[in-house]
Amino acid sequence: MSTIGRIHSLESCGTVDGPGVRFVVFMQGCVLRCQFCHNPDTWDVNKGNQFTPKQLMNEIVKYKSYMGFSGGGVTFTGGEPLIQAEFILEMVKLCREEGISVALDTSGFVFNKTVIEALEYTDLVLLDIKNFNPLVYKTVTGVALSPTLEFLDYLRDKKINTWVRYVLVPALTDNLDSIQELADHLKGYPNVSKIELLGFHKMGEYKWKELGMEYMLADTKEPSKDLMLKVESILRTSGKPVTFNA
Ligand code: SF4
């Protein structure tokens, strides 16, 4: 019996959520409440369009050759895709059967038996670490940091290729001491093959307004190039390649 997935939207030729050309699936549902979230319209798991795994797979396979040529694949993001772990499990199995590479973009907050099984069919995890200071993490996301670090430990133990993502928000996540601590921490994770430094932007601000929610970062500016370079150089002390989008 198939599980129904609730999906916010699909993007057939994504290039920023993993290697190559990607079919990106934006899943509904998230338990975090990140101040800088640009997809707050994904938070409610009861919204979105309903798909069976087979229906979604029919969409994905149309782009299989593009994905294959470019070294790409499918990325499940959101929202937090692992809120719908049963559906993700069915999808990652189907992708494996089709020989399509899978990336999971996650906060690492949800961890259970189904997630563990889904990770067996996952080629790359894009792990979003919103901050390395537990107090700041709680302020930024509304939840605790420790599940994400435990998730990272699991990925290391299972040798699952992982890219760590860090969103740099001036006056919120630019605590340089904690970024240095994150870089030091990642030295112990050979499975982490890259760090992606992402500059804060306000492209999702209008969604907060449409949903009638207060956008707390209305007066926050995008990070300067100097700040991005500074943080990039700190993250490089981890010994990992670092990319950034400014
Ligand atoms: S984890 Fe992602 S989708 Fe959820 S609130 Fe944070 S930025 Fe938004």
PDB file of C-alpha atoms and ligand atoms in Angstrom:
ATOM      1  CA  MET A   1       0.000   0.000   0.000  1.00  0.00           C
ATOM      2  CA  SER A   2       1.326   3.410  -0.961  1.00  0.00           C
ATOM      3  CA  THR A   3       1.715   6.327   1.371  1.00  0.00           C
ATOM      4  CA  ILE A   4       0.423   9.695   0.196  1.00  0.00           C
ATOM      5  CA  GLY A   5       2.955  12.513   0.124  1.00  0.00           C
ATOM      6  CA  ARG A   6       2.052  16.153   0.616  1.00  0.00           C
ATOM      7  CA  ILE A   7       4.135  18.239  -1.736  1.00  0.00           C
ATOM      8  CA  HIS A   8       4.509  22.001  -1.912  1.00  0.00           C
ATOM      9  CA  SER A   9       6.061  22.208  -5.384  1.00  0.00           C
ATOM     10  CA  LEU A  10       8.382  20.597  -7.903  1.00  0.00           C
ATOM     11  CA  GLU A  11      11.334  22.088  -9.753  1.00  0.00           C
ATOM     12  CA  SER A  12      12.526  20.095 -12.737  1.00  0.00           C
ATOM     13  CA  CYS A  13      15.960  21.644 -13.392  1.00  0.00           C
ATOM     14  CA  GLY A  14      17.386  22.786 -10.066  1.00  0.00           C
ATOM     15  CA  THR A  15      21.087  23.554  -9.845  1.00  0.00           C
ATOM     16  CA  VAL A  16      21.610  24.704  -6.245  1.00  0.00           C
ATOM     17  CA  ASP A  17      20.521  21.712  -4.154  1.00  0.00           C
ATOM     18  CA  GLY A  18      23.236  19.147  -4.784  1.00  0.00           C
ATOM     19  CA  PRO A  19      25.484  18.245  -7.732  1.00  0.00           C
ATOM     20  CA  GLY A  20      24.428  18.460 -11.392  1.00  0.00           C
ATOM     21  CA  VAL A  21      20.933  19.106 -12.692  1.00  0.00           C
ATOM     22  CA  ARG A  22      18.355  18.079 -10.133  1.00  0.00           C
ATOM     23  CA  PHE A  23      14.682  17.364  -9.883  1.00  0.00           C
ATOM     24  CA  VAL A  24      13.833  19.121  -6.626  1.00  0.00           C
ATOM     25  CA  VAL A  25      10.857  18.040  -4.535  1.00  0.00           C
ATOM     26  CA  PHE A  26       9.715  20.595  -1.948  1.00  0.00           C
ATOM     27  CA  MET A  27       7.885  18.633   0.728  1.00  0.00           C
ATOM     28  CA  GLN A  28       5.275  20.082   3.068  1.00  0.00           C
ATOM     29  CA  GLY A  29       5.824  20.157   6.822  1.00  0.00           C
ATOM     30  CA  CYS A  30       8.456  21.471   9.187  1.00  0.00           C
ATOM     31  CA  VAL A  31       8.782  21.609  12.960  1.00  0.00           C
ATOM     32  CA  LEU A  32      11.528  24.189  12.981  1.00  0.00           C
ATOM     33  CA  ARG A  33      10.636  27.869  12.809  1.00  0.00           C
ATOM     34  CA  CYS A  34      13.779  29.447  11.413  1.00  0.00           C
ATOM     35  CA  GLN A  35      13.730  33.224  11.502  1.00  0.00           C
ATOM     36  CA  PHE A  36      15.287  33.342   8.045  1.00  0.00           C
ATOM     37  CA  CYS A  37      13.065  30.673   6.478  1.00  0.00           C
ATOM     38  CA  HIS A  38      12.209  31.525   2.883  1.00  0.00           C
ATOM     39  CA  ASN A  39       9.606  28.773   2.609  1.00  0.00           C
ATOM     40  CA  PRO A  40       7.237  29.316   5.578  1.00  0.00           C
ATOM     41  CA  ASP A  41       4.418  28.229   3.275  1.00  0.00           C
ATOM     42  CA  THR A  42       5.802  24.676   3.577  1.00  0.00           C
ATOM     43  CA  TRP A  43       5.434  24.515   7.360  1.00  0.00           C
ATOM     44  CA  ASP A  44       1.906  23.049   7.453  1.00  0.00           C
ATOM     45  CA  VAL A  45       2.107  19.335   6.644  1.00  0.00           C
ATOM     46  CA  ASN A  46      -1.619  19.257   5.844  1.00  0.00           C
ATOM     47  CA  LYS A  47      -1.299  21.618   2.902  1.00  0.00           C
ATOM     48  CA  GLY A  48       0.164  21.087  -0.566  1.00  0.00           C
ATOM     49  CA  ASN A  49      -0.713  18.686  -3.357  1.00  0.00           C
ATOM     50  CA  GLN A  50      -1.133  14.983  -2.759  1.00  0.00           C
ATOM     51  CA  PHE A  51       0.949  12.473  -4.706  1.00  0.00           C
ATOM     52  CA  THR A  52       1.391   8.733  -4.494  1.00  0.00           C
ATOM     53  CA  PRO A  53       5.032   7.621  -4.840  1.00  0.00           C
ATOM     54  CA  LYS A  54       4.209   6.241  -8.299  1.00  0.00           C
ATOM     55  CA  GLN A  55       2.675   9.538  -9.441  1.00  0.00           C
ATOM     56  CA  LEU A  56       5.719  11.483  -8.292  1.00  0.00           C
ATOM     57  CA  MET A  57       8.068   8.945  -9.853  1.00  0.00           C
ATOM     58  CA  ASN A  58       6.265   9.371 -13.185  1.00  0.00           C
ATOM     59  CA  GLU A  59       7.202  13.066 -13.051  1.00  0.00           C
ATOM     60  CA  ILE A  60      10.798  12.376 -12.020  1.00  0.00           C
ATOM     61  CA  VAL A  61      11.626   9.820 -14.727  1.00  0.00           C
ATOM     62  CA  LYS A  62      10.739  12.349 -17.465  1.00  0.00           C
ATOM     63  CA  TYR A  63      13.984  14.132 -16.534  1.00  0.00           C
ATOM     64  CA  LYS A  64      16.120  11.072 -15.956  1.00  0.00           C
ATOM     65  CA  SER A  65      18.450  11.694 -18.910  1.00  0.00           C
ATOM     66  CA  TYR A  66      19.137  15.334 -17.887  1.00  0.00           C
ATOM     67  CA  MET A  67      19.973  14.165 -14.391  1.00  0.00           C
ATOM     68  CA  GLY A  68      22.162  11.323 -15.643  1.00  0.00           C
ATOM     69  CA  PHE A  69      24.237  13.419 -18.088  1.00  0.00           C
ATOM     70  CA  SER A  70      24.990  16.072 -15.508  1.00  0.00           C
ATOM     71  CA  GLY A  71      25.790  13.825 -12.558  1.00  0.00           C
ATOM     72  CA  GLY A  72      22.597  15.077 -10.894  1.00  0.00           C
ATOM     73  CA  GLY A  73      19.584  13.361  -9.395  1.00  0.00           C
ATOM     74  CA  VAL A  74      16.617  14.046  -7.163  1.00  0.00           C
ATOM     75  CA  THR A  75      16.725  16.289  -4.095  1.00  0.00           C
ATOM     76  CA  PHE A  76      14.044  16.109  -1.427  1.00  0.00           C
ATOM     77  CA  THR A  77      13.846  19.363   0.485  1.00  0.00           C
ATOM     78  CA  GLY A  78      11.095  21.449   2.010  1.00  0.00           C
ATOM     79  CA  GLY A  79      10.067  22.124   4.560  1.00  0.00           C
ATOM     80  CA  GLU A  80      11.644  19.221   6.355  1.00  0.00           C
ATOM     81  CA  PRO A  81      11.293  16.151   4.118  1.00  0.00           C
ATOM     82  CA  LEU A  82      11.778  13.692   6.976  1.00  0.00           C
ATOM     83  CA  ILE A  83       8.502  14.810   8.571  1.00  0.00           C
ATOM     84  CA  GLN A  84       7.026  12.554   5.867  1.00  0.00           C
ATOM     85  CA  ALA A  85       9.580   9.790   6.339  1.00  0.00           C
ATOM     86  CA  GLU A  86       7.276   6.961   5.174  1.00  0.00           C
ATOM     87  CA  PHE A  87       6.750   8.671   1.839  1.00  0.00           C
ATOM     88  CA  ILE A  88      10.444   9.517   1.509  1.00  0.00           C
ATOM     89  CA  LEU A  89      11.336   5.887   2.194  1.00  0.00           C
ATOM     90  CA  GLU A  90       9.103   4.724  -0.653  1.00  0.00           C
ATOM     91  CA  MET A  91      10.520   7.396  -2.952  1.00  0.00           C
ATOM     92  CA  VAL A  92      14.180   6.681  -2.249  1.00  0.00           C
ATOM     93  CA  LYS A  93      13.600   2.987  -2.899  1.00  0.00           C
ATOM     94  CA  LEU A  94      11.931   3.772  -6.234  1.00  0.00           C
ATOM     95  CA  CYS A  95      14.779   6.131  -7.187  1.00  0.00           C
ATOM     96  CA  ARG A  96      17.328   3.426  -6.372  1.00  0.00           C
ATOM     97  CA  GLU A  97      15.418   0.962  -8.589  1.00  0.00           C
ATOM     98  CA  GLU A  98      15.595   3.531 -11.415  1.00  0.00           C
ATOM     99  CA  GLY A  99      19.297   4.190 -10.818  1.00  0.00           C
ATOM    100  CA  ILE A 100      18.609   7.828  -9.877  1.00  0.00           C
ATOM    101  CA  SER A 101      20.856   9.436  -7.277  1.00  0.00           C
ATOM    102  CA  VAL A 102      19.092  10.894  -4.216  1.00  0.00           C
ATOM    103  CA  ALA A 103      19.983  13.854  -2.001  1.00  0.00           C
ATOM    104  CA  LEU A 104      18.107  14.690   1.185  1.00  0.00           C
ATOM    105  CA  ASP A 105      18.161  18.285   2.407  1.00  0.00           C
ATOM    106  CA  THR A 106      17.393  18.119   6.115  1.00  0.00           C
ATOM    107  CA  SER A 107      17.819  19.873   9.431  1.00  0.00           C
ATOM    108  CA  GLY A 108      18.558  16.487  10.993  1.00  0.00           C
ATOM    109  CA  PHE A 109      15.865  17.065  13.610  1.00  0.00           C
ATOM    110  CA  VAL A 110      13.732  14.004  12.837  1.00  0.00           C
ATOM    111  CA  PHE A 111      15.304  10.629  13.538  1.00  0.00           C
ATOM    112  CA  ASN A 112      13.467   7.318  13.765  1.00  0.00           C
ATOM    113  CA  LYS A 113      13.448   3.784  12.322  1.00  0.00           C
ATOM    114  CA  THR A 114      11.950   4.919   9.029  1.00  0.00           C
ATOM    115  CA  VAL A 115      14.540   7.677   8.646  1.00  0.00           C
ATOM    116  CA  ILE A 116      17.307   5.149   9.313  1.00  0.00           C
ATOM    117  CA  GLU A 117      15.942   2.906   6.562  1.00  0.00           C
ATOM    118  CA  ALA A 118      15.544   5.834   4.133  1.00  0.00           C
ATOM    119  CA  LEU A 119      19.174   6.803   4.695  1.00  0.00           C
ATOM    120  CA  GLU A 120      20.249   3.398   3.349  1.00  0.00           C
ATOM    121  CA  TYR A 121      18.995   4.532  -0.068  1.00  0.00           C
ATOM    122  CA  THR A 122      20.331   8.102   0.170  1.00  0.00           C
ATOM    123  CA  ASP A 123      23.467   9.070  -1.754  1.00  0.00           C
ATOM    124  CA  LEU A 124      24.011  12.537  -0.286  1.00  0.00           C
ATOM    125  CA  VAL A 125      22.717  14.412   2.749  1.00  0.00           C
ATOM    126  CA  LEU A 126      22.636  18.202   2.716  1.00  0.00           C
ATOM    127  CA  LEU A 127      22.672  18.837   6.453  1.00  0.00           C
ATOM    128  CA  ASP A 128      21.612  22.330   7.505  1.00  0.00           C
ATOM    129  CA  ILE A 129      23.384  23.392  10.680  1.00  0.00           C
ATOM    130  CA  LYS A 130      21.801  26.733  11.503  1.00  0.00           C
ATOM    131  CA  ASN A 131      24.277  27.568  14.251  1.00  0.00           C
ATOM    132  CA  PHE A 132      26.770  25.738  16.446  1.00  0.00           C
ATOM    133  CA  ASN A 133      25.944  27.594  19.645  1.00  0.00           C
ATOM    134  CA  PRO A 134      22.984  25.777  21.258  1.00  0.00           C
ATOM    135  CA  LEU A 135      21.446  28.990  22.616  1.00  0.00           C
ATOM    136  CA  VAL A 136      21.679  30.788  19.285  1.00  0.00           C
ATOM    137  CA  TYR A 137      20.409  27.664  17.509  1.00  0.00           C
ATOM    138  CA  LYS A 138      17.332  27.683  19.741  1.00  0.00           C
ATOM    139  CA  THR A 139      16.759  31.367  19.094  1.00  0.00           C
ATOM    140  CA  VAL A 140      17.126  30.926  15.335  1.00  0.00           C
ATOM    141  CA  THR A 141      15.038  27.745  14.952  1.00  0.00           C
ATOM    142  CA  GLY A 142      12.870  27.337  18.054  1.00  0.00           C
ATOM    143  CA  VAL A 143      14.280  23.831  18.684  1.00  0.00           C
ATOM    144  CA  ALA A 144      17.382  22.229  20.214  1.00  0.00           C
ATOM    145  CA  LEU A 145      20.680  21.708  18.353  1.00  0.00           C
ATOM    146  CA  SER A 146      21.533  18.294  19.854  1.00  0.00           C
ATOM    147  CA  PRO A 147      19.353  16.129  17.515  1.00  0.00           C
ATOM    148  CA  THR A 148      21.141  17.623  14.494  1.00  0.00           C
ATOM    149  CA  LEU A 149      24.572  16.812  15.942  1.00  0.00           C
ATOM    150  CA  GLU A 150      23.439  13.279  16.786  1.00  0.00           C
ATOM    151  CA  PHE A 151      22.184  12.959  13.196  1.00  0.00           C
ATOM    152  CA  LEU A 152      25.612  14.088  11.968  1.00  0.00           C
ATOM    153  CA  ASP A 153      27.243  11.415  14.147  1.00  0.00           C
ATOM    154  CA  TYR A 154      24.980   8.785  12.588  1.00  0.00           C
ATOM    155  CA  LEU A 155      25.917   9.947   9.078  1.00  0.00           C
ATOM    156  CA  ARG A 156      29.596   9.627   9.992  1.00  0.00           C
ATOM    157  CA  ASP A 157      29.118   6.163  11.484  1.00  0.00           C
ATOM    158  CA  LYS A 158      27.326   5.012   8.307  1.00  0.00           C
ATOM    159  CA  LYS A 159      29.844   6.822   6.049  1.00  0.00           C
ATOM    160  CA  ILE A 160      27.090   8.718   4.247  1.00  0.00           C
ATOM    161  CA  ASN A 161      28.389  11.503   2.019  1.00  0.00           C
ATOM    162  CA  THR A 162      27.330  14.809   3.585  1.00  0.00           C
ATOM    163  CA  TRP A 163      27.480  18.475   2.674  1.00  0.00           C
ATOM    164  CA  VAL A 164      27.017  20.815   5.621  1.00  0.00           C
ATOM    165  CA  ARG A 165      25.069  24.000   4.872  1.00  0.00           C
ATOM    166  CA  TYR A 166      25.360  27.168   6.892  1.00  0.00           C
ATOM    167  CA  VAL A 167      23.233  30.263   6.338  1.00  0.00           C
ATOM    168  CA  LEU A 168      25.046  33.460   7.297  1.00  0.00           C
ATOM    169  CA  VAL A 169      22.700  36.089   8.707  1.00  0.00           C
ATOM    170  CA  PRO A 170      24.240  39.357   9.963  1.00  0.00           C
ATOM    171  CA  ALA A 171      23.696  39.929  13.696  1.00  0.00           C
ATOM    172  CA  LEU A 172      22.102  36.464  14.041  1.00  0.00           C
ATOM    173  CA  THR A 173      24.393  33.662  12.825  1.00  0.00           C
ATOM    174  CA  ASP A 174      27.632  35.639  12.407  1.00  0.00           C
ATOM    175  CA  ASN A 175      28.991  34.620  15.830  1.00  0.00           C
ATOM    176  CA  LEU A 176      32.510  33.908  14.600  1.00  0.00           C
ATOM    177  CA  ASP A 177      33.690  31.974  17.684  1.00  0.00           C
ATOM    178  CA  SER A 178      30.922  29.456  17.205  1.00  0.00           C
ATOM    179  CA  ILE A 179      31.648  29.212  13.458  1.00  0.00           C
ATOM    180  CA  GLN A 180      35.261  28.385  14.385  1.00  0.00           C
ATOM    181  CA  GLU A 181      33.971  25.736  16.803  1.00  0.00           C
ATOM    182  CA  LEU A 182      31.851  24.282  13.997  1.00  0.00           C
ATOM    183  CA  ALA A 183      34.889  24.157  11.691  1.00  0.00           C
ATOM    184  CA  ASP A 184      36.910  22.413  14.420  1.00  0.00           C
ATOM    185  CA  HIS A 185      34.068  19.972  15.085  1.00  0.00           C
ATOM    186  CA  LEU A 186      33.792  19.010  11.410  1.00  0.00           C
ATOM    187  CA  LYS A 187      37.453  17.930  11.327  1.00  0.00           C
ATOM    188  CA  GLY A 188      36.259  14.733  12.997  1.00  0.00           C
ATOM    189  CA  TYR A 189      33.802  13.916  10.188  1.00  0.00           C
ATOM    190  CA  PRO A 190      35.474  12.351   7.127  1.00  0.00           C
ATOM    191  CA  ASN A 191      32.029  11.827   5.582  1.00  0.00           C
ATOM    192  CA  VAL A 192      31.578  15.622   5.284  1.00  0.00           C
ATOM    193  CA  SER A 193      32.916  16.322   1.787  1.00  0.00           C
ATOM    194  CA  LYS A 194      31.919  19.975   1.466  1.00  0.00           C
ATOM    195  CA  ILE A 195      30.620  22.987   3.354  1.00  0.00           C
ATOM    196  CA  GLU A 196      28.195  25.330   1.604  1.00  0.00           C
ATOM    197  CA  LEU A 197      28.096  28.841   2.978  1.00  0.00           C
ATOM    198  CA  LEU A 198      24.832  30.507   2.009  1.00  0.00           C
ATOM    199  CA  GLY A 199      24.303  34.248   2.339  1.00  0.00           C
ATOM    200  CA  PHE A 200      21.022  35.356   3.889  1.00  0.00           C
ATOM    201  CA  HIS A 201      18.524  36.863   1.442  1.00  0.00           C
ATOM    202  CA  LYS A 202      14.995  38.150   1.779  1.00  0.00           C
ATOM    203  CA  MET A 203      13.366  36.489  -1.212  1.00  0.00           C
ATOM    204  CA  GLY A 204      10.850  34.778   1.062  1.00  0.00           C
ATOM    205  CA  GLU A 205       9.843  37.882   3.011  1.00  0.00           C
ATOM    206  CA  TYR A 206       6.627  38.370   1.024  1.00  0.00           C
ATOM    207  CA  LYS A 207       5.469  34.868   2.031  1.00  0.00           C
ATOM    208  CA  TRP A 208       5.625  35.785   5.716  1.00  0.00           C
ATOM    209  CA  LYS A 209       3.441  38.801   4.975  1.00  0.00           C
ATOM    210  CA  GLU A 210       0.987  36.733   2.926  1.00  0.00           C
ATOM    211  CA  LEU A 211       0.689  34.274   5.825  1.00  0.00           C
ATOM    212  CA  GLY A 212       0.040  37.169   8.235  1.00  0.00           C
ATOM    213  CA  MET A 213       3.229  36.460  10.215  1.00  0.00           C
ATOM    214  CA  GLU A 214       5.746  38.951  11.497  1.00  0.00           C
ATOM    215  CA  TYR A 215       9.071  38.771   9.634  1.00  0.00           C
ATOM    216  CA  MET A 216      11.626  39.490  12.325  1.00  0.00           C
ATOM    217  CA  LEU A 217      14.503  40.060   9.883  1.00  0.00           C
ATOM    218  CA  ALA A 218      12.853  42.868   7.915  1.00  0.00           C
ATOM    219  CA  ASP A 219      15.671  45.281   8.839  1.00  0.00           C
ATOM    220  CA  THR A 220      18.491  42.765   8.424  1.00  0.00           C
ATOM    221  CA  LYS A 221      20.817  43.291   5.472  1.00  0.00           C
ATOM    222  CA  GLU A 222      22.410  40.618   3.318  1.00  0.00           C
ATOM    223  CA  PRO A 223      25.938  39.751   4.506  1.00  0.00           C
ATOM    224  CA  SER A 224      28.730  41.821   2.975  1.00  0.00           C
ATOM    225  CA  LYS A 225      31.279  40.165   0.709  1.00  0.00           C
ATOM    226  CA  ASP A 226      33.916  40.843   3.381  1.00  0.00           C
ATOM    227  CA  LEU A 227      31.906  38.992   6.010  1.00  0.00           C
ATOM    228  CA  MET A 228      31.278  36.074   3.645  1.00  0.00           C
ATOM    229  CA  LEU A 229      35.001  35.842   2.897  1.00  0.00           C
ATOM    230  CA  LYS A 230      35.867  35.990   6.568  1.00  0.00           C
ATOM    231  CA  VAL A 231      33.445  33.201   7.447  1.00  0.00           C
ATOM    232  CA  GLU A 232      34.580  31.195   4.437  1.00  0.00           C
ATOM    233  CA  SER A 233      38.195  31.388   5.652  1.00  0.00           C
ATOM    234  CA  ILE A 234      37.141  30.232   9.128  1.00  0.00           C
ATOM    235  CA  LEU A 235      35.178  27.304   7.701  1.00  0.00           C
ATOM    236  CA  ARG A 236      38.164  26.336   5.541  1.00  0.00           C
ATOM    237  CA  THR A 237      40.167  25.625   8.705  1.00  0.00           C
ATOM    238  CA  SER A 238      38.036  22.456   8.901  1.00  0.00           C
ATOM    239  CA  GLY A 239      40.093  21.146   5.962  1.00  0.00           C
ATOM    240  CA  LYS A 240      36.910  20.828   3.857  1.00  0.00           C
ATOM    241  CA  PRO A 241      36.217  22.573   0.555  1.00  0.00           C
ATOM    242  CA  VAL A 242      33.920  25.555   1.100  1.00  0.00           C
ATOM    243  CA  THR A 243      31.669  27.128  -1.526  1.00  0.00           C
ATOM    244  CA  PHE A 244      29.639  30.289  -1.129  1.00  0.00           C
ATOM    245  CA  ASN A 245      26.992  32.064  -3.107  1.00  0.00           C
ATOM    246  CA  ALA A 246      27.667  35.774  -2.593  1.00  0.00           C
TER     247      ALA A 246
HETATM  248  S1  SF4 B   1      14.179  23.951   8.558  1.00  0.00           S
HETATM  249 FE1  SF4 B   1      14.012  24.879   6.519  1.00  0.00          FE
HETATM  250  S2  SF4 B   1      11.809  24.867   6.055  1.00  0.00           S
HETATM  251 FE2  SF4 B   1      12.020  24.499   8.249  1.00  0.00          FE
HETATM  252  S3  SF4 B   1      11.812  26.523   9.166  1.00  0.00           S
HETATM  253 FE3  SF4 B   1      14.002  26.135   8.871  1.00  0.00          FE
HETATM  254  S4  SF4 B   1      14.523  27.031   6.885  1.00  0.00           S
HETATM  255 FE4  SF4 B   1      12.261  26.813   6.979  1.00  0.00          FE
END
